[in-house]
mmCIF file of C-alpha atoms in Angstrom:
data_model
loop_
_atom_site.group_PDB
_atom_site.id
_atom_site.type_symbol
_atom_site.label_atom_id
_atom_site.label_comp_id
_atom_site.label_asym_id
_atom_site.label_seq_id
_atom_site.Cartn_x
_atom_site.Cartn_y
_atom_site.Cartn_z
ATOM 1 C CA MET A 115 -0.204 0.298 0.191
ATOM 2 C CA ARG A 116 1.093 3.014 -0.606
ATOM 3 C CA VAL A 117 0.674 6.432 1.194
ATOM 4 C CA THR A 118 1.852 8.997 2.322
ATOM 5 C CA PRO A 119 1.357 9.849 6.037
ATOM 6 C CA VAL A 120 -0.520 13.257 8.087
ATOM 7 C CA PRO A 121 2.777 16.021 8.394
ATOM 8 C CA TYR A 122 3.339 16.237 12.277
ATOM 9 C CA ASP A 123 2.521 19.226 13.729
ATOM 10 C CA PRO A 124 5.749 21.378 13.624
ATOM 11 C CA ALA A 125 6.901 21.317 17.218
ATOM 12 C CA LEU A 126 5.827 17.766 17.966
ATOM 13 C CA GLY A 127 7.175 16.694 15.146
ATOM 14 C CA ALA A 128 10.499 18.358 16.386
ATOM 15 C CA VAL A 129 9.810 16.524 19.843
ATOM 16 C CA LEU A 130 9.992 13.279 17.435
ATOM 17 C CA ASP A 131 13.163 14.180 16.144
ATOM 18 C CA ALA A 132 14.881 14.276 19.087
ATOM 19 C CA MET A 133 13.945 11.590 20.315
ATOM 20 C CA SER A 134 15.175 9.552 17.177
ATOM 21 C CA ARG A 135 18.461 11.764 17.834
ATOM 22 C CA ASP A 136 18.557 10.165 20.845
ATOM 23 C CA ASP A 137 17.621 6.617 20.707
ATOM 24 C CA ALA A 138 20.133 4.274 18.534
ATOM 25 C CA SER A 139 18.072 1.132 18.256
ATOM 26 C CA ALA A 140 15.436 2.439 15.985
ATOM 27 C CA ALA A 141 17.036 1.693 13.665
ATOM 28 C CA ARG A 142 16.941 -2.558 14.887
ATOM 29 C CA PRO A 143 14.083 -4.378 14.433
ATOM 30 C CA PRO A 144 12.384 -4.617 16.956
ATOM 31 C CA THR A 145 12.376 -7.546 19.910
ATOM 32 C CA VAL A 146 10.215 -7.328 23.007
ATOM 33 C CA ALA A 147 13.540 -7.422 24.999
ATOM 34 C CA ALA A 148 15.186 -4.638 23.760
ATOM 35 C CA LEU A 149 11.738 -2.761 23.546
ATOM 36 C CA ARG A 150 11.457 -3.713 27.753
ATOM 37 C CA ASP A 151 15.642 -2.583 28.342
ATOM 38 C CA SER A 152 14.742 1.030 26.391
ATOM 39 C CA ALA A 153 11.712 1.500 29.001
ATOM 40 C CA ALA A 154 14.448 -0.505 31.730
ATOM 41 C CA ALA A 155 16.612 2.756 30.487
ATOM 42 C CA PHE A 156 14.124 5.202 32.307
ATOM 43 C CA PRO A 157 12.851 4.065 35.474
ATOM 44 C CA LEU A 158 9.842 4.861 36.939
ATOM 45 C CA PRO A 159 10.079 7.523 40.203
ATOM 46 C CA PRO A 160 8.263 5.664 43.587
ATOM 47 C CA VAL A 161 5.209 6.751 44.252
ATOM 48 C CA ALA A 162 5.321 8.956 46.540
ATOM 49 C CA ASP A 163 7.645 11.101 44.749
ATOM 50 C CA VAL A 164 5.158 11.311 42.148
ATOM 51 C CA ILE A 165 2.391 12.595 44.441
ATOM 52 C CA GLY A 166 5.044 14.916 46.192
ATOM 53 C CA ASP A 167 3.707 17.879 48.706
ATOM 54 C CA ARG A 168 -0.356 16.850 47.537
ATOM 55 C CA ALA A 169 -3.235 15.792 49.682
ATOM 56 C CA ILE A 170 -2.900 11.691 48.312
ATOM 57 C CA ASP A 171 -2.911 8.358 50.014
ATOM 58 C CA ALA A 172 -1.038 5.636 48.084
ATOM 59 C CA GLU A 173 -1.911 2.223 48.957
ATOM 60 C CA GLU A 174 -0.196 -0.729 47.513
ATOM 61 C CA ARG A 175 -2.333 -4.203 47.616
ATOM 62 C CA THR A 176 -2.675 -7.411 45.963
ATOM 63 C CA VAL A 177 -6.216 -8.592 44.791
ATOM 64 C CA PRO A 178 -7.916 -11.517 43.840
ATOM 65 C CA GLY A 179 -6.856 -12.555 40.185
ATOM 66 C CA PRO A 180 -8.877 -14.020 37.859
ATOM 67 C CA ALA A 181 -9.997 -18.626 39.447
ATOM 68 C CA GLY A 182 -5.952 -20.085 38.947
ATOM 69 C CA ALA A 183 -4.372 -17.302 38.247
ATOM 70 C CA PRO A 184 -1.697 -14.789 40.580
ATOM 71 C CA GLY A 185 -3.117 -12.262 43.094
ATOM 72 C CA LEU A 186 -2.791 -9.493 40.737
ATOM 73 C CA ASP A 187 -0.811 -6.330 42.457
ATOM 74 C CA VAL A 188 -2.362 -2.003 42.440
ATOM 75 C CA THR A 189 -2.229 0.876 43.544
ATOM 76 C CA VAL A 190 -5.538 2.284 45.310
ATOM 77 C CA LEU A 191 -4.678 6.656 45.462
ATOM 78 C CA ARG A 192 -6.935 8.757 47.010
ATOM 79 C CA PRO A 193 -7.901 12.216 48.420
ATOM 80 C CA ARG A 194 -6.246 12.830 51.183
ATOM 81 C CA HIS A 195 -8.845 15.245 52.665
ATOM 82 C CA PRO A 196 -12.109 14.468 54.398
ATOM 83 C CA GLY A 197 -15.246 14.630 51.571
ATOM 84 C CA PRO A 198 -18.616 12.782 50.347
ATOM 85 C CA ALA A 199 -18.782 9.220 51.934
ATOM 86 C CA VAL A 200 -18.953 7.488 48.732
ATOM 87 C CA VAL A 201 -16.892 9.648 45.430
ATOM 88 C CA PRO A 202 -16.452 8.274 41.768
ATOM 89 C CA GLY A 203 -13.943 5.669 40.668
ATOM 90 C CA LEU A 204 -10.949 5.208 38.070
ATOM 91 C CA TYR A 205 -10.312 1.651 36.541
ATOM 92 C CA SER A 206 -6.089 2.104 35.340
ATOM 93 C CA ILE A 207 -4.489 -0.080 33.274
ATOM 94 C CA HIS A 208 -1.013 1.019 30.951
ATOM 95 C CA GLY A 209 -0.056 0.894 28.043
ATOM 96 C CA GLY A 210 2.869 -1.015 26.207
ATOM 97 C CA GLY A 211 1.461 -2.991 23.514
ATOM 98 C CA MET A 212 1.125 -5.844 26.339
ATOM 99 C CA ILE A 213 4.941 -6.688 26.368
ATOM 100 C CA SER A 214 6.039 -4.002 28.941
ATOM 101 C CA GLY A 215 5.418 -1.048 30.282
ATOM 102 C CA HIS A 216 3.612 -1.499 34.965
ATOM 103 C CA ARG A 217 1.267 0.180 36.259
ATOM 104 C CA HIS A 218 3.591 3.312 37.664
ATOM 105 C CA GLN A 219 4.103 4.435 34.457
ATOM 106 C CA ASP A 220 0.959 6.319 34.953
ATOM 107 C CA THR A 221 0.452 7.312 38.604
ATOM 108 C CA ALA A 222 0.787 10.860 36.880
ATOM 109 C CA ARG A 223 -1.786 11.440 34.734
ATOM 110 C CA LEU A 224 -4.052 9.367 37.564
ATOM 111 C CA ALA A 225 -2.670 11.193 40.570
ATOM 112 C CA ASP A 226 -3.720 15.491 38.874
ATOM 113 C CA LEU A 227 -7.266 13.138 38.127
ATOM 114 C CA VAL A 228 -7.636 12.498 41.451
ATOM 115 C CA GLU A 229 -6.632 16.094 42.363
ATOM 116 C CA GLN A 230 -8.755 17.400 40.711
ATOM 117 C CA LEU A 231 -12.462 15.354 40.250
ATOM 118 C CA GLY A 232 -11.852 13.853 43.203
ATOM 119 C CA VAL A 233 -11.604 10.236 42.826
ATOM 120 C CA VAL A 234 -9.800 7.502 43.758
ATOM 121 C CA ALA A 235 -8.074 5.369 41.055
ATOM 122 C CA VAL A 236 -6.605 2.114 41.429
ATOM 123 C CA ASN A 237 -4.244 1.052 39.899
ATOM 124 C CA VAL A 238 -3.298 -2.724 37.985
ATOM 125 C CA GLU A 239 -0.675 -4.732 36.930
ATOM 126 C CA TYR A 240 -1.262 -7.804 34.609
ATOM 127 C CA ARG A 241 0.787 -10.301 33.278
ATOM 128 C CA LEU A 242 3.082 -9.056 29.837
ATOM 129 C CA ALA A 243 3.194 -11.665 26.442
ATOM 130 C CA PRO A 244 4.633 -13.157 25.279
ATOM 131 C CA GLU A 245 4.839 -14.937 28.853
ATOM 132 C CA HIS A 246 1.365 -14.945 29.766
ATOM 133 C CA PRO A 247 -0.311 -14.350 26.187
ATOM 134 C CA ASP A 248 -3.907 -14.278 25.439
ATOM 135 C CA PRO A 249 -6.768 -14.021 27.996
ATOM 136 C CA ALA A 250 -4.493 -13.826 30.375
ATOM 137 C CA PRO A 251 -3.746 -9.960 29.618
ATOM 138 C CA VAL A 252 -7.299 -8.948 29.976
ATOM 139 C CA GLU A 253 -8.822 -11.475 32.532
ATOM 140 C CA ASP A 254 -6.203 -9.902 35.129
ATOM 141 C CA CYS A 255 -7.666 -6.650 34.010
ATOM 142 C CA TYR A 256 -11.243 -7.833 34.029
ATOM 143 C CA ALA A 257 -10.832 -9.577 37.996
ATOM 144 C CA GLY A 258 -9.014 -6.092 38.857
ATOM 145 C CA LEU A 259 -12.209 -4.279 38.144
ATOM 146 C CA ARG A 260 -14.540 -6.662 39.754
ATOM 147 C CA TRP A 261 -11.898 -6.678 42.358
ATOM 148 C CA MET A 262 -12.707 -2.555 43.035
ATOM 149 C CA LEU A 263 -16.897 -2.821 42.342
ATOM 150 C CA GLU A 264 -17.088 -5.398 44.727
ATOM 151 C CA HIS A 265 -14.620 -3.002 47.200
ATOM 152 C CA ALA A 266 -16.036 -0.528 46.128
ATOM 153 C CA GLY A 267 -18.406 0.781 49.833
ATOM 154 C CA GLU A 268 -14.009 -0.356 51.221
ATOM 155 C CA LEU A 269 -12.540 2.232 49.220
ATOM 156 C CA GLY A 270 -15.132 4.577 49.663
ATOM 157 C CA VAL A 271 -16.201 4.857 45.472
ATOM 158 C CA ASP A 272 -19.722 4.499 44.367
ATOM 159 C CA PRO A 273 -19.937 1.708 42.393
ATOM 160 C CA GLU A 274 -22.891 2.555 39.819
ATOM 161 C CA ARG A 275 -19.864 5.466 38.367
ATOM 162 C CA VAL A 276 -16.608 3.371 37.980
ATOM 163 C CA VAL A 277 -14.823 4.623 34.755
ATOM 164 C CA VAL A 278 -12.351 2.252 32.723
ATOM 165 C CA MET A 279 -9.360 3.803 31.564
ATOM 166 C CA GLY A 280 -6.277 3.715 29.771
ATOM 167 C CA GLY A 281 -3.353 4.700 26.819
ATOM 168 C CA SER A 282 -2.543 2.159 24.277
ATOM 169 C CA ALA A 283 -2.644 -1.551 24.517
ATOM 170 C CA GLY A 284 -4.371 0.065 28.300
ATOM 171 C CA GLY A 285 -7.325 1.556 26.254
ATOM 172 C CA GLY A 286 -7.461 -1.813 23.876
ATOM 173 C CA LEU A 287 -7.617 -3.628 27.537
ATOM 174 C CA SER A 288 -10.471 -1.353 29.007
ATOM 175 C CA ALA A 289 -12.473 -1.716 25.537
ATOM 176 C CA GLY A 290 -12.268 -5.938 26.166
ATOM 177 C CA VAL A 291 -12.985 -5.858 29.398
ATOM 178 C CA ALA A 292 -15.870 -3.381 29.222
ATOM 179 C CA LEU A 293 -17.426 -6.167 26.382
ATOM 180 C CA LEU A 294 -16.453 -8.541 28.760
ATOM 181 C CA ALA A 295 -18.794 -6.981 31.697
ATOM 182 C CA ARG A 296 -21.273 -7.018 29.398
ATOM 183 C CA ASP A 297 -21.257 -10.939 27.568
ATOM 184 C CA ARG A 298 -21.147 -12.087 31.469
ATOM 185 C CA GLY A 299 -23.516 -9.451 32.951
ATOM 186 C CA GLY A 300 -21.346 -7.638 34.626
ATOM 187 C CA PRO A 301 -19.710 -5.973 37.103
ATOM 188 C CA ALA A 302 -20.552 -3.443 34.443
ATOM 189 C CA PRO A 303 -18.690 0.487 34.333
ATOM 190 C CA ALA A 304 -19.837 3.459 33.825
ATOM 191 C CA GLY A 305 -17.413 3.677 30.953
ATOM 192 C CA GLN A 306 -14.523 3.977 29.026
ATOM 193 C CA LEU A 307 -11.624 6.497 28.339
ATOM 194 C CA LEU A 308 -9.543 4.883 25.715
ATOM 195 C CA LEU A 309 -6.356 6.464 25.104
ATOM 196 C CA CYS A 310 -5.022 5.837 21.444
ATOM 197 C CA PRO A 311 -6.691 2.537 22.210
ATOM 198 C CA MET A 312 -4.714 -0.382 20.965
ATOM 199 C CA LEU A 313 -8.329 -2.201 19.483
ATOM 200 C CA ASP A 314 -7.124 -4.109 16.227
ATOM 201 C CA ASP A 315 -5.117 -7.283 15.334
ATOM 202 C CA ARG A 316 -4.726 -7.077 11.076
ATOM 203 C CA ASN A 317 -3.254 -3.689 10.942
ATOM 204 C CA THR A 318 -5.447 -3.712 7.139
ATOM 205 C CA THR A 319 -5.742 0.185 7.656
ATOM 206 C CA VAL A 320 -4.780 2.857 5.805
ATOM 207 C CA SER A 321 -2.928 5.237 9.422
ATOM 208 C CA SER A 322 -1.207 1.451 10.319
ATOM 209 C CA HIS A 323 0.650 1.272 7.079
ATOM 210 C CA GLN A 324 1.301 5.965 6.868
ATOM 211 C CA TYR A 325 3.805 5.085 10.295
ATOM 212 C CA ALA A 326 5.804 2.305 9.013
ATOM 213 C CA ALA A 327 8.538 4.281 9.383
ATOM 214 C CA SER A 328 8.138 7.906 12.236
ATOM 215 C CA GLY A 329 6.619 8.038 15.129
ATOM 216 C CA THR A 330 6.777 6.624 19.074
ATOM 217 C CA TRP A 331 5.228 3.496 18.044
ATOM 218 C CA ARG A 332 5.656 2.041 14.465
ATOM 219 C CA ARG A 333 3.942 -0.694 12.175
ATOM 220 C CA GLU A 334 6.621 -3.360 12.735
ATOM 221 C CA THR A 335 6.839 -3.002 16.493
ATOM 222 C CA ASN A 336 2.230 -3.228 16.650
ATOM 223 C CA ILE A 337 2.548 -6.818 14.527
ATOM 224 C CA LEU A 338 4.796 -7.922 16.805
ATOM 225 C CA ALA A 339 3.322 -7.020 20.245
ATOM 226 C CA TRP A 340 0.205 -8.770 18.875
ATOM 227 C CA ARG A 341 2.123 -11.381 17.351
ATOM 228 C CA ALA A 342 3.374 -12.283 20.997
ATOM 229 C CA LEU A 343 -0.334 -11.522 22.683
ATOM 230 C CA LEU A 344 -2.037 -14.195 19.725
ATOM 231 C CA GLY A 345 0.546 -16.339 17.768
ATOM 232 C CA GLU A 346 0.026 -17.081 14.514
ATOM 233 C CA ARG A 347 -3.352 -16.500 14.839
ATOM 234 C CA ALA A 348 -2.544 -12.314 14.683
ATOM 235 C CA GLY A 349 -3.122 -11.163 11.659
ATOM 236 C CA ASP A 350 -5.554 -13.038 10.315
ATOM 237 C CA PRO A 351 -8.685 -12.149 9.072
ATOM 238 C CA ALA A 352 -9.984 -16.141 9.085
ATOM 239 C CA ALA A 353 -8.486 -16.481 12.375
ATOM 240 C CA ASP A 354 -10.309 -17.660 15.957
ATOM 241 C CA VAL A 355 -9.033 -14.110 17.854
ATOM 242 C CA SER A 356 -10.797 -12.988 21.078
ATOM 243 C CA VAL A 357 -13.159 -9.424 20.958
ATOM 244 C CA TYR A 358 -11.331 -9.512 23.905
ATOM 245 C CA ALA A 359 -7.955 -9.268 22.875
ATOM 246 C CA ALA A 360 -8.507 -7.407 19.634
ATOM 247 C CA PRO A 361 -12.231 -5.270 19.928
ATOM 248 C CA ALA A 362 -12.015 -3.576 17.284
ATOM 249 C CA ARG A 363 -12.836 -8.056 15.650
ATOM 250 C CA ALA A 364 -15.583 -8.066 17.618
ATOM 251 C CA ALA A 365 -19.161 -7.529 15.600
ATOM 252 C CA ASP A 366 -20.902 -6.245 17.709
ATOM 253 C CA LEU A 367 -20.695 -2.966 19.936
ATOM 254 C CA SER A 368 -23.657 -2.600 21.312
ATOM 255 C CA GLY A 369 -25.232 -2.368 24.601
ATOM 256 C CA LEU A 370 -21.176 -0.744 26.087
ATOM 257 C CA PRO A 371 -21.440 1.332 29.010
ATOM 258 C CA PRO A 372 -20.129 4.996 27.248
ATOM 259 C CA ALA A 373 -16.671 5.612 25.319
ATOM 260 C CA PHE A 374 -14.447 8.351 25.637
ATOM 261 C CA VAL A 375 -11.896 7.699 22.131
ATOM 262 C CA GLU A 376 -8.564 10.022 21.112
ATOM 263 C CA ALA A 377 -5.983 9.660 19.330
ATOM 264 C CA GLY A 378 -3.461 11.828 17.561
ATOM 265 C CA SER A 379 -4.099 12.229 13.686
ATOM 266 C CA ALA A 380 -0.155 10.819 13.121
ATOM 267 C CA GLU A 381 -0.374 7.734 14.759
ATOM 268 C CA LEU A 382 -1.106 3.977 12.803
ATOM 269 C CA PHE A 383 -3.768 3.594 15.568
ATOM 270 C CA ARG A 384 -6.140 7.029 14.515
ATOM 271 C CA ASP A 385 -8.038 4.923 11.211
ATOM 272 C CA GLU A 386 -9.082 0.706 13.939
ATOM 273 C CA ASP A 387 -10.121 4.254 16.297
ATOM 274 C CA VAL A 388 -12.230 6.207 13.396
ATOM 275 C CA ALA A 389 -13.702 3.110 13.160
ATOM 276 C CA TYR A 390 -14.681 2.108 17.042
ATOM 277 C CA ALA A 391 -16.306 5.222 17.711
ATOM 278 C CA SER A 392 -18.045 4.952 14.838
ATOM 279 C CA ARG A 393 -19.564 1.327 14.894
ATOM 280 C CA ILE A 394 -20.074 2.063 18.213
ATOM 281 C CA TRP A 395 -22.403 5.094 17.346
ATOM 282 C CA ALA A 396 -23.965 2.433 14.646
ATOM 283 C CA ALA A 397 -25.142 0.856 16.851
ATOM 284 C CA GLY A 398 -27.248 2.982 19.072
ATOM 285 C CA GLY A 399 -24.142 3.896 21.512
ATOM 286 C CA GLN A 400 -22.312 6.809 23.284
ATOM 287 C CA ALA A 401 -19.239 7.971 21.945
ATOM 288 C CA GLU A 402 -17.581 10.749 22.446
ATOM 289 C CA LEU A 403 -14.164 10.958 19.650
ATOM 290 C CA HIS A 404 -11.346 13.108 19.378
ATOM 291 C CA ILE A 405 -8.641 13.329 17.005
ATOM 292 C CA TRP A 406 -5.747 15.769 17.363
ATOM 293 C CA GLN A 407 -4.105 17.483 14.108
ATOM 294 C CA GLY A 408 -0.307 16.570 13.596
ATOM 295 C CA ALA A 409 -0.127 14.725 17.231
ATOM 296 C CA PHE A 410 1.462 11.516 17.313
ATOM 297 C CA HIS A 411 1.039 8.054 19.584
ATOM 298 C CA GLY A 412 1.516 9.263 22.970
ATOM 299 C CA PHE A 413 1.962 12.747 22.435
ATOM 300 C CA ASP A 414 1.030 13.987 25.822
ATOM 301 C CA VAL A 415 3.446 12.225 27.733
ATOM 302 C CA PHE A 416 6.268 13.336 25.409
ATOM 303 C CA ALA A 417 4.996 16.743 24.512
ATOM 304 C CA PRO A 418 3.566 17.720 28.548
ATOM 305 C CA ASP A 419 4.344 21.148 27.417
ATOM 306 C CA HIS A 420 2.113 21.331 24.456
ATOM 307 C CA GLU A 421 -1.041 23.455 23.370
ATOM 308 C CA VAL A 422 -2.703 20.614 21.888
ATOM 309 C CA THR A 423 -1.719 18.718 24.728
ATOM 310 C CA ARG A 424 -3.488 21.101 27.244
ATOM 311 C CA ALA A 425 -6.382 21.351 24.651
ATOM 312 C CA ALA A 426 -6.942 16.822 25.635
ATOM 313 C CA LEU A 427 -6.584 17.416 28.898
ATOM 314 C CA ALA A 428 -9.365 19.395 29.196
ATOM 315 C CA ALA A 429 -11.385 17.136 26.812
ATOM 316 C CA ARG A 430 -10.365 14.333 28.861
ATOM 317 C CA ARG A 431 -11.821 16.154 32.112
ATOM 318 C CA SER A 432 -14.532 17.327 30.902
ATOM 319 C CA TRP A 433 -16.248 13.740 29.816
ATOM 320 C CA LEU A 434 -15.182 12.679 33.082
ATOM 321 C CA ARG A 435 -17.383 14.887 34.540
ATOM 322 C CA ARG A 436 -20.246 14.380 32.627
ATOM 323 C CA VAL A 437 -19.980 10.574 33.054
ATOM 324 C CA LEU A 438 -18.980 10.446 35.760
ATOM 325 C CA ARG A 439 -21.741 13.130 37.111
ATOM 326 C CA LEU A 440 -19.135 15.264 39.277
#
């Protein structure tokens, strides 16, 4: 497929250029080990350091995983000052292609939302592929949501006002959890906040070809991640691939909680994310879609002071306030 990429916003393109100069491994074929090593080169700060002097308490817990599987490590972030007896909740799933990453990479994003919205956040650790292929990651995430909603009273959370959320693979897993909750009869989240979600293993869209050679998450890396999760089934349109692993394959998107779907115009997940929101609308559901012009995958993390990041964060908060009735 011959394609012309959507150009990056000039300031965001400069961020990418600087990142490329600093990344000597960018020209080599990706491997799971290399991706993990690259992430490990930038250690995550302790949760206490991220929170700083803000009025937020953090608690580390281990909660039950799926039947027969290990327990799940979670971090609970709560507003420190007394407020209402129960508050809304956020259930967060980290990104990393389902092959890398750690829950604490999202601590800063969650601490901001806990402080700004007065919510309780639960941040889950799940098993990674290829050591733990599908269905381990999505089943872990579903088990963590069940624990949060079943222990809502203990956590001071209103079980009717919990949003499942995540970026990239975390967005795809959030969509998968919402489908699982629908099909298993609960527990149902109040909404799904899907930030540049990784939804489709088939990689057939125009945007999946436009960013083969540039960006923070490229076509070759995406194919590697899906193969780690699904094995030889990845990318085969005739294969029996679970819709909970690759939500874009779901034939029925009715009966889902309201969705917020966000992506950059200059990233490979753009088209599958637009299609997912469109199919929710076609099924009579609620979706709010934002495509940020010139933005690359994960722009808010790598360019926190850019105007498009400020606009995106404001849009997310607005949607959360409406869905959580704040």
